[in-house]
């Protein structure tokens, strides 16, 4: 495998990890917060109860674990790839969210939203055909 | 109106600057080539010993809380399409501050992503 192909491949793998863990992590966090109940007031006892309920909900911990995975993958990919490459490429998560909404949650995805997803895919495809690294290479 | 403008500024600029600090930090750590857990932990540990990492984290946290506050004063259908500007600002920042070579092809891709993110948010609204 050529160095350039290897670089593209590991960049692609880490971006795929990022775009699959972030939407899922956010969804689980949202679901967990609903399960643990709303904050009733700003009183210390109420705040303590709210955070105790939140941090004893398994779904929230799973969401946090996925978001931490996302953050680690994000940091790793930035150790070699351009920020101006990773930033637009990671927006492909909109496609993952739209597909999850349509096929798993059976939500209605409007034609405008599909058009947006198509534009994002085209944009990511265009950015994906540029070289991930344009700055000086520095090994760890 | 002024509150919304300040919050919008805090979402786009410190958010993007924070991510650029993270990118700069990881470039100084160096390319990670070993993906075993202890090597990943060592690379993250090296990043956490750099001031740029904590500055980036602080700015990203500021942008996150500004986003939460913005959602309480403005409509979701306005907030998320407006944040699409971050992609253009981030690409410009990568060019100006991180010395990245942004080709016209990459600019065109970023433009399509900006339009797409705005359309997705409008479609949700």
CSV table of C-alpha atoms in Angstrom, one decimal:
chain,number,residue,atom,x,y,z
A,1,UNK,CA,0.0,0.0,0.0
A,2,UNK,CA,1.4,3.4,-1.0
A,3,UNK,CA,1.9,6.0,1.9
A,4,UNK,CA,-0.7,8.3,0.3
A,5,UNK,CA,-3.3,5.4,0.1
A,6,UNK,CA,-2.5,4.4,3.7
A,7,UNK,CA,-3.0,8.0,4.8
A,8,UNK,CA,-6.4,8.2,3.0
A,9,UNK,CA,-7.5,4.9,4.4
A,10,UNK,CA,-6.7,5.6,8.1
A,11,UNK,CA,-8.3,9.1,7.7
A,12,UNK,CA,-11.4,7.5,6.2
A,13,UNK,CA,-11.6,4.9,9.1
A,14,UNK,CA,-11.3,7.6,11.8
A,15,UNK,CA,-13.8,9.9,10.1
A,16,UNK,CA,-16.3,7.0,9.9
A,17,UNK,CA,-15.8,6.3,13.6
A,18,UNK,CA,-16.4,10.1,14.3
A,19,UNK,CA,-19.6,10.3,12.2
A,20,UNK,CA,-21.1,7.1,13.6
A,21,UNK,CA,-20.3,7.8,17.3
A,22,UNK,CA,-21.2,11.5,17.5
A,23,UNK,CA,-24.9,11.2,16.4
A,24,UNK,CA,-25.5,8.0,18.4
A,25,UNK,CA,-23.8,9.5,21.5
A,26,UNK,CA,-25.9,12.7,21.2
A,27,UNK,CA,-29.1,10.6,20.7
A,28,UNK,CA,-28.4,8.4,23.8
A,29,UNK,CA,-27.5,11.5,25.9
A,30,UNK,CA,-30.8,13.1,24.9
A,31,UNK,CA,-32.8,9.9,25.6
A,32,UNK,CA,-31.0,9.5,28.9
A,33,UNK,CA,-31.7,13.0,30.0
A,34,UNK,CA,-35.4,12.5,29.3
A,35,UNK,CA,-35.3,9.2,31.3
A,36,UNK,CA,-33.7,10.9,34.3
A,37,UNK,CA,-36.3,13.6,34.4
A,38,UNK,CA,-36.3,17.4,34.2
A,39,UNK,CA,-34.6,19.8,36.6
A,40,UNK,CA,-37.2,21.1,39.0
A,41,UNK,CA,-35.4,24.2,40.3
A,42,UNK,CA,-31.9,25.7,40.9
A,43,UNK,CA,-31.9,24.8,44.6
A,44,UNK,CA,-28.8,22.8,45.6
A,45,UNK,CA,-30.9,19.8,46.7
A,46,UNK,CA,-32.8,19.8,43.4
A,47,UNK,CA,-29.5,20.1,41.4
A,48,UNK,CA,-28.0,17.3,43.4
A,49,UNK,CA,-31.0,15.1,42.8
A,50,UNK,CA,-30.9,16.0,39.1
A,51,UNK,CA,-27.3,15.1,38.6
A,52,UNK,CA,-27.6,12.0,40.8
A,53,UNK,CA,-30.5,10.7,38.6
A,54,UNK,CA,-28.5,11.7,35.4
A,55,UNK,CA,-25.3,9.9,36.4
A,56,UNK,CA,-27.1,6.8,37.6
A,57,UNK,CA,-28.7,6.4,34.2
A,58,UNK,CA,-26.9,3.8,32.0
A,59,UNK,CA,-28.0,5.4,28.8
A,60,UNK,CA,-26.2,8.6,29.7
A,61,UNK,CA,-23.0,6.8,30.5
A,62,UNK,CA,-23.2,5.0,27.1
A,63,UNK,CA,-23.8,8.3,25.4
A,64,UNK,CA,-20.8,9.8,27.2
A,65,UNK,CA,-18.6,6.8,26.3
A,66,UNK,CA,-19.6,7.3,22.6
A,67,UNK,CA,-18.9,11.0,22.7
A,68,UNK,CA,-15.5,10.4,24.3
A,69,UNK,CA,-14.7,7.9,21.5
A,70,UNK,CA,-15.7,10.6,19.0
A,71,UNK,CA,-13.3,13.1,20.7
A,72,UNK,CA,-10.4,10.7,20.8
A,73,UNK,CA,-10.9,9.8,17.1
A,74,UNK,CA,-11.1,13.6,16.3
A,75,UNK,CA,-7.9,14.3,18.1
A,76,UNK,CA,-6.1,11.3,16.4
A,77,UNK,CA,-7.2,12.3,12.9
A,78,UNK,CA,-6.0,15.9,13.5
A,79,UNK,CA,-2.6,14.6,14.4
A,80,UNK,CA,-1.9,14.2,10.6
A,81,UNK,CA,-4.9,15.5,8.6
A,82,UNK,CA,-5.7,19.2,7.9
A,83,UNK,CA,-8.4,20.8,10.0
A,84,UNK,CA,-9.8,22.2,6.7
A,85,UNK,CA,-10.2,18.6,5.5
A,86,UNK,CA,-11.6,17.0,8.7
A,87,UNK,CA,-14.1,19.8,9.4
A,88,UNK,CA,-16.2,19.5,6.2
A,89,UNK,CA,-15.6,15.7,6.0
A,90,UNK,CA,-17.1,15.1,9.4
A,91,UNK,CA,-20.4,16.8,8.3
A,92,UNK,CA,-21.3,13.5,6.6
A,93,UNK,CA,-22.8,12.7,10.0
A,94,UNK,CA,-25.9,14.6,8.6
A,95,UNK,CA,-26.4,11.6,6.2
A,96,UNK,CA,-26.1,9.1,9.1
A,97,UNK,CA,-28.7,11.1,11.2
A,98,UNK,CA,-31.1,11.4,8.2
A,99,UNK,CA,-30.8,7.6,7.5
A,100,UNK,CA,-31.3,6.8,11.2
A,101,UNK,CA,-34.3,9.1,11.3
A,102,UNK,CA,-35.9,7.6,8.2
A,103,UNK,CA,-35.2,3.9,8.6
A,104,UNK,CA,-34.9,3.4,12.4
A,105,UNK,CA,-37.1,6.1,14.0
A,106,UNK,CA,-39.5,6.1,11.0
A,107,UNK,CA,-39.6,9.9,11.0
A,108,UNK,CA,-40.5,12.0,8.0
A,109,UNK,CA,-37.5,13.4,6.3
A,110,UNK,CA,-38.5,16.4,4.2
A,111,UNK,CA,-37.3,16.8,0.6
A,112,UNK,CA,-35.5,20.0,1.7
A,113,UNK,CA,-33.5,18.0,4.3
A,114,UNK,CA,-32.7,15.3,1.7
A,115,UNK,CA,-31.5,18.0,-0.7
A,116,UNK,CA,-29.3,19.3,2.1
A,117,UNK,CA,-27.9,15.8,2.7
A,118,UNK,CA,-27.2,15.4,-1.0
A,119,UNK,CA,-25.3,18.8,-1.1
A,120,UNK,CA,-23.3,17.7,2.0
A,121,UNK,CA,-22.4,14.3,0.4
A,122,UNK,CA,-21.3,16.1,-2.8
A,123,UNK,CA,-19.3,18.5,-0.8
A,124,UNK,CA,-17.6,15.8,1.3
A,125,UNK,CA,-17.0,13.8,-1.9
A,126,UNK,CA,-15.3,16.9,-3.4
A,127,UNK,CA,-13.2,17.6,-0.3
A,128,UNK,CA,-12.4,13.9,0.0
A,129,UNK,CA,-10.7,14.0,-3.4
A,130,UNK,CA,-8.1,16.6,-2.1
A,131,UNK,CA,-5.1,15.4,-0.1
A,132,UNK,CA,-5.8,15.1,3.6
A,133,UNK,CA,-2.4,16.6,4.6
A,134,UNK,CA,-1.0,19.8,3.0
A,135,UNK,CA,1.3,20.8,5.9
A,136,UNK,CA,4.7,19.5,7.0
A,137,UNK,CA,4.7,15.8,8.2
A,138,UNK,CA,5.9,15.3,11.7
A,139,UNK,CA,6.0,11.7,13.1
A,140,UNK,CA,5.0,11.1,16.8
B,1,UNK,CA,-31.0,41.3,19.1
B,2,UNK,CA,-27.6,42.4,20.6
B,3,UNK,CA,-27.7,39.3,22.9
B,4,UNK,CA,-28.3,37.0,19.9
B,5,UNK,CA,-25.5,38.7,17.9
B,6,UNK,CA,-23.0,38.3,20.8
B,7,UNK,CA,-24.0,34.6,21.3
B,8,UNK,CA,-23.7,34.0,17.5
B,9,UNK,CA,-20.2,35.5,17.5
B,10,UNK,CA,-19.3,33.3,20.5
B,11,UNK,CA,-20.6,30.1,18.7
B,12,UNK,CA,-18.8,30.7,15.4
B,13,UNK,CA,-15.5,32.3,16.4
B,14,UNK,CA,-14.3,30.8,19.7
B,15,UNK,CA,-15.8,27.4,18.6
B,16,UNK,CA,-13.7,27.4,15.4
B,17,UNK,CA,-10.7,28.9,17.2
B,18,UNK,CA,-10.9,26.2,19.8
B,19,UNK,CA,-10.9,23.5,17.2
B,20,UNK,CA,-8.0,25.1,15.5
B,21,UNK,CA,-6.1,25.1,18.8
B,22,UNK,CA,-6.8,21.3,19.0
B,23,UNK,CA,-5.5,20.8,15.5
B,24,UNK,CA,-2.4,22.8,16.3
B,25,UNK,CA,-1.9,20.8,19.5
B,26,UNK,CA,-2.1,17.5,17.7
B,27,UNK,CA,0.2,18.6,14.9
B,28,UNK,CA,2.8,19.4,17.6
B,29,UNK,CA,2.3,16.0,19.2
B,30,UNK,CA,2.9,14.4,15.8
B,31,UNK,CA,1.3,11.8,13.6
B,32,UNK,CA,-0.1,8.9,15.5
B,33,UNK,CA,0.9,5.7,13.7
B,34,UNK,CA,0.4,3.1,16.5
B,35,UNK,CA,-3.3,2.5,17.4
B,36,UNK,CA,-2.8,0.2,20.4
B,37,UNK,CA,-4.7,1.6,23.4
B,38,UNK,CA,-1.6,2.5,25.4
B,39,UNK,CA,-0.1,4.4,22.5
B,40,UNK,CA,-3.3,6.3,22.0
B,41,UNK,CA,-3.4,7.1,25.7
B,42,UNK,CA,0.2,8.3,25.5
B,43,UNK,CA,-0.6,10.6,22.5
B,44,UNK,CA,-3.6,12.1,24.3
B,45,UNK,CA,-1.5,12.5,27.5
B,46,UNK,CA,1.1,14.4,25.5
B,47,UNK,CA,-1.6,16.6,24.0
B,48,UNK,CA,-3.0,17.3,27.5
B,49,UNK,CA,0.4,18.6,28.7
B,50,UNK,CA,0.2,21.5,26.1
B,51,UNK,CA,-1.4,24.8,26.9
B,52,UNK,CA,-3.0,25.0,23.4
B,53,UNK,CA,-5.1,21.9,24.3
B,54,UNK,CA,-6.6,23.6,27.4
B,55,UNK,CA,-7.1,26.9,25.6
B,56,UNK,CA,-8.9,25.0,22.8
B,57,UNK,CA,-11.1,23.1,25.3
B,58,UNK,CA,-12.0,26.3,27.0
B,59,UNK,CA,-13.0,28.0,23.8
B,60,UNK,CA,-15.0,24.9,22.6
B,61,UNK,CA,-16.8,24.8,26.0
B,62,UNK,CA,-17.6,28.6,25.6
B,63,UNK,CA,-19.1,28.0,22.1
B,64,UNK,CA,-21.1,25.0,23.4
B,65,UNK,CA,-22.7,27.0,26.3
B,66,UNK,CA,-23.3,30.0,23.9
B,67,UNK,CA,-25.1,27.5,21.6
B,68,UNK,CA,-27.3,26.4,24.5
B,69,UNK,CA,-28.0,30.0,25.4
B,70,UNK,CA,-28.7,30.9,21.8
B,71,UNK,CA,-31.2,28.2,21.5
B,72,UNK,CA,-33.1,29.8,24.4
B,73,UNK,CA,-33.3,33.2,22.7
B,74,UNK,CA,-33.6,32.3,19.0
B,75,UNK,CA,-35.4,29.8,16.9
B,76,UNK,CA,-33.7,26.4,16.1
B,77,UNK,CA,-34.5,27.0,12.5
B,78,UNK,CA,-32.3,30.1,12.6
B,79,UNK,CA,-29.5,28.9,14.9
B,80,UNK,CA,-28.4,25.8,13.1
B,81,UNK,CA,-28.4,27.1,9.5
B,82,UNK,CA,-26.5,30.1,10.7
B,83,UNK,CA,-23.8,27.9,12.3
B,84,UNK,CA,-23.1,26.6,8.8
B,85,UNK,CA,-20.8,29.6,8.5
B,86,UNK,CA,-18.4,27.8,10.9
B,87,UNK,CA,-17.3,25.6,8.0
B,88,UNK,CA,-16.2,28.5,5.9
B,89,UNK,CA,-14.6,30.3,8.9
B,90,UNK,CA,-12.8,27.1,9.9
B,91,UNK,CA,-11.4,26.6,6.4
B,92,UNK,CA,-10.2,30.2,6.2
B,93,UNK,CA,-8.7,29.8,9.7
B,94,UNK,CA,-6.9,26.6,8.6
B,95,UNK,CA,-5.5,28.5,5.6
B,96,UNK,CA,-4.4,31.6,7.6
B,97,UNK,CA,-3.4,30.3,10.9
B,98,UNK,CA,-2.5,26.7,10.4
B,99,UNK,CA,-0.7,27.1,7.0
B,100,UNK,CA,-2.9,24.6,5.2
B,101,UNK,CA,-3.1,24.7,1.4
B,102,UNK,CA,-6.8,25.1,0.6
B,103,UNK,CA,-7.3,24.4,-3.1
B,104,UNK,CA,-10.2,25.8,-5.1
B,105,UNK,CA,-11.6,22.2,-5.1
B,106,UNK,CA,-11.6,22.1,-1.3
B,107,UNK,CA,-13.2,25.5,-1.2
B,108,UNK,CA,-15.9,24.4,-3.5
B,109,UNK,CA,-16.5,21.3,-1.3
B,110,UNK,CA,-16.8,23.5,1.8
B,111,UNK,CA,-19.3,25.8,0.0
B,112,UNK,CA,-21.5,22.8,-0.8
B,113,UNK,CA,-21.3,21.6,2.8
B,114,UNK,CA,-22.3,25.0,4.1
B,115,UNK,CA,-25.3,25.1,1.7
B,116,UNK,CA,-26.1,21.5,2.7
B,117,UNK,CA,-25.9,22.1,6.5
B,118,UNK,CA,-28.2,25.1,6.1
B,119,UNK,CA,-30.7,23.2,4.0
B,120,UNK,CA,-30.7,20.3,6.5
B,121,UNK,CA,-31.4,22.7,9.4
B,122,UNK,CA,-34.2,24.5,7.4
B,123,UNK,CA,-35.7,21.1,6.5
B,124,UNK,CA,-35.8,20.1,10.2
B,125,UNK,CA,-37.4,23.4,11.2
